[in-house]
Structures are given as structure tokens and as C-alpha cells.
């Protein structure tokens, strides 16, 4: 009876899961994945569809101003840029940072702004020199019955924002962004794992199509407002998909919360990081692939460990109970050794998760 009790001590069972959790959390953190919600991480293996935000997620979000068009030919272009930059100084959108940088490069003095307001996913507004200024998206123009100037529609691969002075079109600024280096590879890998890859962006359809074609996406949605990103997630879920959302902006936060797994890009906003289950600290889209892979590896280690921890009892307990008596009797001391060995096996097996890094074709993962 003593041997049975010693052998059946569920020590290995107790450490089977926590050891894997501790190791996988540490390994993930070291490789660019900050796990805020364990359950979401372990469910990463179930992902069937993933929706990426564009700006700052698939692209670097480091916009450079490529063109400034002022409609009023008598207006001073530098003053125009200074006014817009003054407004944008108070926004944390990547577009805003690009415009402010352009003004700084020209050493422009920025005027003061009053009544600044941000319309998430649409643009910003504020008063400069007693006049109302707005910097907005093409869809904002459309919903407010304003015509998009022809010169702007020609710029198909760029993001264009429009400047309104007292609600009248005053000009536009075109900006270019770069696709993140590993975005294409990430998309390819995700598709290889039978995961559908979509993009949902607040930007205009031309840019969206340009990026979607370049990355060979399964589908894209353009000019979507934050609540519409949520609808896209819900729609996919209702079709039976297990959906992950990856985004960086305030505009992505509702969708990050709605998705089965919310993934925030580290270089993005605090709001996105606060809402997400997992944060990509190195801001690499390919880390999403690692997340799925490592989520799978972690889960299978857990299952293996449960087998090791309980499986050994299948033969050890009958032995301890004297099934082979009188040919073989398991002594309490030997029972204790067996019990300890099962714990050691479980611990060593969990350690193998470190090896997962080296198995990824010599790459970091
Ligand atoms: P994305 O989904 O690609 O990250 P957002 O939803 O953040 O884009 O923004 C959608 C659109 O709203 C932008 O493409 C831009 O036209 C406009 N916009 C948003 N914020 C700003 C801003 N600070 N200044 C100018 N335009 C903005
Ligand atoms: Mg974004």
C-alpha cells in the first residue's frame, strides 16, 4: 500500500502544464512575442483566417510626403504644409508623423492650434489663425458630398489625405509607405498553413488593391471605419472561421477585442497593445507565423507531458499493487525512484521546447 501511495503521487501531473507554460512564455518573449493572454496563445493553433490592418502593420507606417498640392495657386505652399503639420503634431497616426517630419525637414515654424479633435479612421480637425482646418480621408470627402480632385485619383499606389479649409477643399498631400520586408513571406507561410489572409484598411481602395496584389492576399477591405473592421471579424466568425486580427492603431482596437485572438504590433499605439492578447514586440508580420507554429508546438508539448505524467501510472501502479507477486515486488524505495523519474521526464520534455528554436531551418525560430 505504501508503494502504491508513493508511486501514485501526482507530482509529475502537477508540473506537466506549468513547466511548459513557463518555458514557452519565456521563449516567446525572447523572440518577439509578448503573451498577455495565455488562452489566446494556446488557441493560436486553431486560427483559420487572419485579418491584417494595413498602415503600420503590413506596411512600416513610416510615411514620406511625395506631393503637396495646394488648390489656391496664390497660397504659400510652405505655409500650407506648416498649418497641416501643426494640426498633425497632435495626432499619433503614422500619416501625421510623416507630415510633421516633412515640415521639420523644411525647418518650418508651426502655428498654434486650437480645438484639436481627432476622428478615428477619418482624420483630424482644429482651428489655426481663426480658421477651421480638417485633414481627412477620401471616404470622408465622399460622405460629405465633396468631389475628389482628378490629380489625386491618379496617385494609385499612394495614400492621399485631403485638406479642408472652412469645409472647402484647399489641397491634398500624397504620402508613400513601404511594405514591411517580411510581409510577403509571412502571408505565404500563413497560406501554406491553410490560413486565409485578409487586409482591412481605412485607406483608399487603390492603395489597398496595390498592396493586396503585391502580397497575394485572399481578400481586402478598404475605406473601413473602426466599427466596420469589427463587422468584418464578426462576418468571418459567423462563417465558422477562427479569426485572428493584427493591428497597430486606435482604429483597430475594437476589432482586436472582437477577434478570437487579437495581435498588436509593438510599434503601434498603446490602445492597440492594451486591447490585444499578444504583442509583436519586434513589429514583424512573420512573427504571426511563429506565433501559430509555436502555439502548436506548445500545445502538443502539453499533451505529451500529460501522457508522460499519467501514462507511467498505467504500469507502475499495478506493479506497486503487486500484480507480479511473487515473482516481482516493487519496493517503496523503487516506487519513489519511478515517481521521481516521471517528474524528471516531464521536466526534460518541457525543456525540449527550447530546441524548437533551432529546428526552424537555422533561423532564429
Ligand atoms: P489604417 O486602417 O490603414 O491603419 P486608419 O483607419 O487609421 O488607416 O485611417 C484611415 C484613413 O483616415 C487614412 O488613410 C487617412 O486618409 C485618414 N486619417 C486618419 N488619421 C489621420 C490623420 N491623423 N491625418 C490625416 N488623415 C488621417
Ligand atoms: Mg494601422
Coordinates of N, CA, C and O in Angstrom, one line a residue, residues 196-266:
X196 N -6.5 31.7 -44.2 CA -6.8 32.7 -45.2 C -6.3 34.1 -44.7 O -6.5 34.4 -43.5
X197 N -5.8 34.9 -45.6 CA -5.2 36.1 -45.1 C -6.0 37.3 -45.8 O -6.0 37.4 -47.0
X198 N -6.5 38.2 -45.0 CA -7.2 39.3 -45.4 C -6.6 40.6 -44.9 O -5.8 40.6 -44.0
X199 N -7.0 41.7 -45.6 CA -6.5 43.0 -45.1 C -7.7 44.0 -45.0 O -8.6 44.0 -45.9
X200 N -7.8 44.7 -43.9 CA -8.8 45.7 -43.7 C -8.1 47.0 -43.4 O -7.4 47.1 -42.4
X201 N -8.4 48.0 -44.2 CA -7.7 49.3 -44.1 C -8.7 50.5 -44.2 O -9.7 50.4 -44.9
X202 N -8.3 51.5 -43.5 CA -9.1 52.8 -43.6 C -8.7 53.5 -44.9 O -9.3 54.5 -45.3
X203 N -7.6 53.1 -45.5 CA -7.0 53.8 -46.6 C -7.9 53.5 -47.9 O -8.8 52.7 -47.9
X204 N -7.5 54.2 -49.0 CA -8.4 54.1 -50.2 C -8.2 52.8 -50.9 O -7.2 52.1 -50.8
X205 N -9.2 52.5 -51.8 CA -9.2 51.2 -52.5 C -8.0 51.0 -53.4 O -7.5 49.8 -53.5
X206 N -7.5 52.1 -54.0 CA -6.4 51.9 -55.0 C -5.1 51.4 -54.2 O -4.5 50.4 -54.7
X207 N -4.8 52.0 -53.1 CA -3.7 51.6 -52.3 C -3.9 50.2 -51.8 O -3.0 49.3 -51.9
X208 N -5.1 49.9 -51.3 CA -5.4 48.6 -50.8 C -5.2 47.5 -51.8 O -4.6 46.5 -51.6
X209 N -5.7 47.8 -53.0 CA -5.6 46.8 -54.1 C -4.1 46.6 -54.5 O -3.6 45.4 -54.7
X210 N -3.4 47.7 -54.5 CA -1.9 47.6 -54.9 C -1.2 46.7 -53.9 O -0.4 45.8 -54.3
X211 N -1.5 46.9 -52.6 CA -0.8 46.1 -51.6 C -1.3 44.7 -51.6 O -0.5 43.7 -51.5
X212 N -2.6 44.5 -51.8 CA -3.2 43.2 -51.8 C -2.6 42.3 -52.9 O -2.3 41.1 -52.7
X213 N -2.4 43.0 -54.1 CA -1.9 42.2 -55.2 C -0.4 41.9 -55.0 O 0.0 40.8 -55.3
X214 N 0.3 42.8 -54.4 CA 1.7 42.6 -54.2 C 1.9 41.4 -53.2 O 2.9 40.6 -53.3
X215 N 1.0 41.4 -52.2 CA 1.2 40.3 -51.2 C 0.4 39.1 -51.5 O 0.5 38.1 -50.7
X216 N -0.4 39.1 -52.6 CA -1.2 38.0 -52.9 C -2.2 37.6 -51.8 O -2.2 36.4 -51.4
X217 N -2.9 38.5 -51.4 CA -3.9 38.3 -50.3 C -5.1 37.6 -50.8 O -5.5 37.6 -51.9
X218 N -5.9 36.9 -49.8 CA -7.1 36.2 -50.2 C -8.3 37.2 -50.4 O -9.3 36.9 -51.0
X219 N -8.1 38.4 -49.8 CA -9.2 39.4 -49.9 C -8.8 40.7 -49.2 O -7.9 40.7 -48.4
X220 N -9.5 41.8 -49.6 CA -9.2 43.1 -48.9 C -10.4 43.9 -48.7 O -11.4 43.8 -49.5
X221 N -10.4 44.8 -47.7 CA -11.5 45.7 -47.5 C -10.9 47.1 -47.3 O -9.9 47.2 -46.5
X222 N -11.4 48.1 -48.1 CA -10.8 49.4 -48.0 C -11.8 50.4 -47.5 O -13.0 50.1 -47.4
X223 N -11.3 51.6 -47.0 CA -12.1 52.7 -46.5 C -13.1 52.2 -45.4 O -14.2 52.5 -45.4
X224 N -12.6 51.3 -44.6 CA -13.4 50.8 -43.5 C -13.2 51.6 -42.2 O -12.0 52.0 -41.9
X225 N -14.2 51.9 -41.5 CA -14.1 52.6 -40.2 C -13.9 51.6 -39.1 O -14.2 50.4 -39.4
X226 N -13.5 52.0 -38.0 CA -13.3 51.1 -36.9 C -14.4 50.1 -36.6 O -14.2 48.9 -36.5
X227 N -15.6 50.6 -36.6 CA -16.7 49.6 -36.4 C -17.0 48.6 -37.5 O -17.5 47.5 -37.3
X228 N -16.5 49.1 -38.7 CA -16.7 48.1 -39.8 C -15.6 47.0 -39.8 O -15.8 45.9 -40.3
X229 N -14.5 47.4 -39.2 CA -13.5 46.3 -39.0 C -14.0 45.2 -38.1 O -13.8 44.0 -38.3
X230 N -14.8 45.7 -37.1 CA -15.4 44.7 -36.2 C -16.4 43.8 -37.0 O -16.5 42.6 -36.8
X231 N -17.2 44.5 -37.9 CA -18.2 43.7 -38.7 C -17.5 42.7 -39.5 O -18.0 41.6 -39.7
X232 N -16.3 43.0 -40.1 CA -15.6 42.1 -40.9 C -15.2 40.8 -40.1 O -15.4 39.7 -40.5
X233 N -14.8 41.1 -38.9 CA -14.4 40.0 -38.0 C -15.6 39.1 -37.7 O -15.6 37.9 -37.8
X234 N -16.7 39.8 -37.3 CA -17.9 39.0 -36.9 C -18.4 38.2 -38.1 O -18.8 37.1 -38.0
X235 N -18.3 38.8 -39.3 CA -18.8 38.1 -40.5 C -18.0 36.8 -40.8 O -18.6 35.8 -41.0
X236 N -16.7 36.9 -40.6 CA -15.8 35.8 -40.8 C -16.2 34.7 -39.7 O -16.2 33.5 -40.0
X237 N -16.4 35.2 -38.5 CA -16.7 34.2 -37.4 C -18.0 33.5 -37.7 O -18.1 32.3 -37.5
X238 N -19.0 34.2 -38.2 CA -20.2 33.6 -38.5 C -20.1 32.6 -39.6 O -21.0 31.7 -39.8
X239 N -19.1 32.7 -40.4 CA -18.8 31.7 -41.5 C -18.0 30.5 -40.9 O -17.6 29.7 -41.7
X240 N -17.8 30.5 -39.6 CA -17.2 29.4 -39.0 C -15.7 29.5 -38.9 O -15.0 28.6 -38.5
X241 N -15.1 30.7 -39.2 CA -13.7 30.9 -39.2 C -13.3 31.2 -37.7 O -14.0 31.8 -37.0
X242 N -12.1 30.8 -37.4 CA -11.4 31.1 -36.1 C -10.5 32.3 -36.4 O -9.5 32.1 -37.1
X243 N -10.9 33.5 -36.0 CA -10.2 34.7 -36.6 C -9.2 35.3 -35.7 O -9.5 35.6 -34.5
X244 N -8.1 35.7 -36.3 CA -7.1 36.5 -35.6 C -7.1 37.8 -36.3 O -7.2 37.9 -37.5
X245 N -6.9 38.9 -35.5 CA -6.8 40.2 -36.1 C -5.4 40.8 -35.7 O -5.0 40.7 -34.5
X246 N -4.7 41.4 -36.6 CA -3.5 42.0 -36.3 C -3.5 43.5 -36.7 O -3.9 43.9 -37.8
X247 N -3.3 44.4 -35.7 CA -3.3 45.8 -36.0 C -2.5 46.6 -35.1 O -1.9 46.1 -34.1
X248 N -2.4 47.9 -35.4 CA -1.5 48.8 -34.6 C -2.2 50.0 -34.1 O -1.7 50.7 -33.2
X249 N -3.3 50.4 -34.6 CA -3.9 51.7 -34.4 C -5.0 51.7 -33.4 O -5.6 50.7 -33.0
X250 N -5.4 52.9 -33.0 CA -6.6 53.1 -32.2 C -7.8 52.6 -32.9 O -8.7 52.0 -32.4
X251 N -7.8 52.8 -34.3 CA -8.9 52.3 -35.1 C -9.0 50.8 -35.2 O -10.0 50.3 -35.5
X252 N -8.0 50.1 -34.8 CA -8.0 48.6 -34.8 C -8.5 48.0 -33.5 O -8.8 46.8 -33.4
X253 N -8.4 48.8 -32.4 CA -8.7 48.3 -31.1 C -10.0 47.5 -31.0 O -10.1 46.4 -30.4
X254 N -11.2 48.1 -31.5 CA -12.4 47.3 -31.4 C -12.3 46.0 -32.0 O -12.8 45.0 -31.5
X255 N -11.7 45.9 -33.2 CA -11.6 44.6 -33.9 C -10.6 43.7 -33.2 O -10.9 42.5 -33.2
X256 N -9.6 44.2 -32.6 CA -8.7 43.4 -31.8 C -9.4 42.7 -30.7 O -9.2 41.6 -30.3
X257 N -10.3 43.5 -30.1 CA -11.1 42.9 -28.9 C -12.1 41.9 -29.4 O -12.4 40.9 -28.7
X258 N -12.7 42.1 -30.6 CA -13.7 41.2 -31.1 C -13.1 39.9 -31.6 O -13.8 38.8 -31.5
X259 N -11.9 39.9 -32.2 CA -11.4 38.7 -32.8 C -11.1 37.6 -31.7 O -11.0 37.9 -30.6
X260 N -11.0 36.4 -32.2 CA -10.7 35.3 -31.3 C -9.4 35.5 -30.7 O -9.1 35.2 -29.5
X261 N -8.5 36.0 -31.5 CA -7.1 36.3 -31.0 C -6.7 37.7 -31.5 O -6.7 38.0 -32.7
X262 N -6.4 38.6 -30.6 CA -6.0 40.0 -31.0 C -4.5 40.1 -30.9 O -3.9 39.8 -29.9
X263 N -3.9 40.5 -32.0 CA -2.5 40.7 -32.0 C -2.1 42.1 -32.3 O -2.5 42.6 -33.4
X264 N -1.3 42.7 -31.4 CA -1.0 44.1 -31.7 C 0.5 44.2 -32.1 O 1.3 43.4 -31.7
X265 N 0.7 45.2 -33.0 CA 2.1 45.4 -33.5 C 2.8 46.4 -32.5 O 2.2 47.4 -32.1
X266 N 4.0 45.9 -32.0 CA 4.7 46.7 -31.0 C 4.9 48.1 -31.2 O 4.8 49.0 -30.3

